[in-house]
Amino acid sequence: SDGSIRLHQMTSEYPLMQWNDSTKGQPIIALQWALTRPAVFFALDASSNVYIWDLLENDLLPVAKQAIPSEKVVTMTLLGEPEKANGLLGIVLAKESGQIDIQYVKKKWALP
């Protein structure tokens, strides 16, 4: 609820990494690992900003932030084919009106 993200392993109650205030205090409403690249995850905050984290490139801050200004986004999920090496990865955004928006991610964040 405060924008913090914690990375845990299953064998410990303590986080391996913790990023405080990663969304400038906005609650995170969705977070998902990339289906095609294990070190990348995406977070959606309550202000309809999508953050891309690539832990191999930078483990302190997101590598990209994309605002979705047209309408409030209520949730997101990712689509892709992890068994294929084509690097196709998309973000599905569900908006408050019920509209669905699909955006494709740059290859550098999608390739295995």
mmCIF file of C-alpha atoms in Angstrom:
data_model
loop_
_atom_site.group_PDB
_atom_site.id
_atom_site.type_symbol
_atom_site.label_atom_id
_atom_site.label_comp_id
_atom_site.label_asym_id
_atom_site.label_seq_id
_atom_site.Cartn_x
_atom_site.Cartn_y
_atom_site.Cartn_z
ATOM 1 C CA SER A 1 0.000 0.000 0.000
ATOM 2 C CA ASP A 2 2.995 2.364 0.369
ATOM 3 C CA GLY A 3 4.755 1.549 -2.923
ATOM 4 C CA SER A 4 7.370 -0.747 -1.384
ATOM 5 C CA ILE A 5 8.430 -3.913 -3.201
ATOM 6 C CA ARG A 6 10.083 -6.859 -1.488
ATOM 7 C CA LEU A 7 11.810 -9.789 -3.174
ATOM 8 C CA HIS A 8 11.655 -13.001 -1.145
ATOM 9 C CA GLN A 9 12.903 -16.523 -1.531
ATOM 10 C CA MET A 10 10.654 -19.314 -0.337
ATOM 11 C CA THR A 11 13.024 -20.491 2.424
ATOM 12 C CA SER A 12 13.198 -17.217 4.372
ATOM 13 C CA GLU A 13 10.758 -14.780 5.907
ATOM 14 C CA TYR A 14 13.215 -11.934 5.313
ATOM 15 C CA PRO A 15 13.438 -10.276 1.893
ATOM 16 C CA LEU A 16 16.526 -10.649 -0.306
ATOM 17 C CA MET A 17 15.930 -7.112 -1.597
ATOM 18 C CA GLN A 18 13.576 -4.329 -0.651
ATOM 19 C CA TRP A 19 12.775 -1.173 -2.574
ATOM 20 C CA ASN A 20 11.052 1.453 -0.441
ATOM 21 C CA ASP A 21 8.988 4.220 -2.006
ATOM 22 C CA SER A 22 9.460 2.694 -5.463
ATOM 23 C CA THR A 23 6.306 4.447 -6.718
ATOM 24 C CA LYS A 24 6.652 7.676 -4.715
ATOM 25 C CA GLY A 25 4.119 6.390 -2.198
ATOM 26 C CA GLN A 26 1.435 5.226 -4.647
ATOM 27 C CA PRO A 27 -0.046 1.799 -3.814
ATOM 28 C CA ILE A 28 0.983 -1.039 -6.123
ATOM 29 C CA ILE A 29 -2.098 -2.731 -7.534
ATOM 30 C CA ALA A 30 -0.428 -5.336 -9.772
ATOM 31 C CA LEU A 31 3.031 -6.870 -10.061
ATOM 32 C CA GLN A 32 4.160 -9.670 -12.340
ATOM 33 C CA TRP A 33 7.398 -11.265 -13.502
ATOM 34 C CA ALA A 34 8.072 -11.248 -17.247
ATOM 35 C CA LEU A 35 7.135 -14.531 -18.879
ATOM 36 C CA THR A 36 10.126 -14.511 -21.228
ATOM 37 C CA ARG A 37 12.944 -12.950 -19.175
ATOM 38 C CA PRO A 38 13.452 -14.054 -15.553
ATOM 39 C CA ALA A 39 15.163 -10.900 -14.233
ATOM 40 C CA VAL A 40 12.416 -8.516 -15.390
ATOM 41 C CA PHE A 41 9.202 -7.635 -13.597
ATOM 42 C CA PHE A 42 6.458 -5.056 -14.047
ATOM 43 C CA ALA A 43 4.543 -3.071 -11.447
ATOM 44 C CA LEU A 44 1.367 -1.036 -11.864
ATOM 45 C CA ASP A 45 0.591 1.691 -9.337
ATOM 46 C CA ALA A 46 -2.743 3.271 -8.392
ATOM 47 C CA SER A 47 -1.953 6.336 -10.548
ATOM 48 C CA SER A 48 -1.816 4.183 -13.732
ATOM 49 C CA ASN A 49 1.971 4.162 -14.042
ATOM 50 C CA VAL A 50 3.720 1.004 -15.235
ATOM 51 C CA TYR A 51 7.254 0.458 -13.942
ATOM 52 C CA ILE A 52 9.700 -1.926 -15.608
ATOM 53 C CA TRP A 53 12.425 -3.423 -13.447
ATOM 54 C CA ASP A 54 15.371 -5.267 -15.029
ATOM 55 C CA LEU A 55 17.474 -6.561 -12.152
ATOM 56 C CA LEU A 56 20.391 -7.393 -14.471
ATOM 57 C CA GLU A 57 20.548 -3.789 -15.697
ATOM 58 C CA ASN A 58 19.773 -1.947 -12.447
ATOM 59 C CA ASP A 59 18.807 -3.499 -9.130
ATOM 60 C CA LEU A 60 18.213 -0.161 -7.376
ATOM 61 C CA LEU A 61 15.611 1.564 -9.566
ATOM 62 C CA PRO A 62 13.158 0.753 -12.356
ATOM 63 C CA VAL A 63 14.717 0.973 -15.812
ATOM 64 C CA ALA A 64 11.570 2.538 -17.282
ATOM 65 C CA LYS A 65 8.301 4.143 -16.266
ATOM 66 C CA GLN A 66 5.295 4.594 -18.545
ATOM 67 C CA ALA A 67 2.293 6.687 -17.548
ATOM 68 C CA ILE A 68 -1.082 5.629 -18.965
ATOM 69 C CA PRO A 69 -2.807 9.036 -19.003
ATOM 70 C CA SER A 70 -6.026 8.399 -20.915
ATOM 71 C CA GLU A 71 -7.963 6.553 -18.230
ATOM 72 C CA LYS A 72 -7.449 4.825 -14.882
ATOM 73 C CA VAL A 73 -5.944 1.346 -15.221
ATOM 74 C CA VAL A 74 -7.387 -1.083 -12.659
ATOM 75 C CA THR A 75 -5.175 -4.122 -13.299
ATOM 76 C CA MET A 76 -2.607 -5.612 -15.662
ATOM 77 C CA THR A 77 -1.278 -8.960 -16.727
ATOM 78 C CA LEU A 78 1.423 -10.089 -19.129
ATOM 79 C CA LEU A 79 1.208 -12.231 -22.214
ATOM 80 C CA GLY A 80 3.940 -14.057 -24.028
ATOM 81 C CA GLU A 81 5.248 -17.466 -24.960
ATOM 82 C CA PRO A 82 8.134 -18.389 -22.659
ATOM 83 C CA GLU A 83 8.887 -21.555 -24.624
ATOM 84 C CA LYS A 84 9.622 -19.507 -27.775
ATOM 85 C CA ALA A 85 12.774 -17.420 -28.150
ATOM 86 C CA ASN A 86 11.086 -14.730 -30.275
ATOM 87 C CA GLY A 87 11.036 -12.288 -27.352
ATOM 88 C CA LEU A 88 7.394 -11.329 -27.817
ATOM 89 C CA LEU A 89 6.025 -9.942 -24.547
ATOM 90 C CA GLY A 90 2.916 -7.836 -24.078
ATOM 91 C CA ILE A 91 1.241 -5.985 -21.239
ATOM 92 C CA VAL A 92 -2.537 -6.241 -21.029
ATOM 93 C CA LEU A 93 -4.061 -3.238 -19.244
ATOM 94 C CA ALA A 94 -7.669 -3.296 -18.027
ATOM 95 C CA LYS A 95 -9.139 0.194 -17.758
ATOM 96 C CA GLU A 96 -11.899 1.406 -15.477
ATOM 97 C CA SER A 97 -14.364 1.635 -18.395
ATOM 98 C CA GLY A 98 -13.852 -2.061 -19.200
ATOM 99 C CA GLN A 99 -11.624 -1.321 -22.203
ATOM 100 C CA ILE A 100 -8.594 -3.576 -22.662
ATOM 101 C CA ASP A 101 -5.333 -2.196 -24.032
ATOM 102 C CA ILE A 102 -2.418 -4.377 -25.169
ATOM 103 C CA GLN A 103 1.051 -2.885 -25.481
ATOM 104 C CA TYR A 104 4.151 -4.747 -26.580
ATOM 105 C CA VAL A 105 7.419 -4.430 -24.661
ATOM 106 C CA LYS A 106 10.752 -3.521 -26.234
ATOM 107 C CA LYS A 107 12.813 -6.571 -27.174
ATOM 108 C CA LYS A 108 15.599 -5.681 -24.705
ATOM 109 C CA TRP A 109 13.199 -6.378 -21.820
ATOM 110 C CA ALA A 110 11.543 -9.388 -23.442
ATOM 111 C CA LEU A 111 14.283 -11.530 -24.989
ATOM 112 C CA PRO A 112 15.344 -14.534 -22.888
#
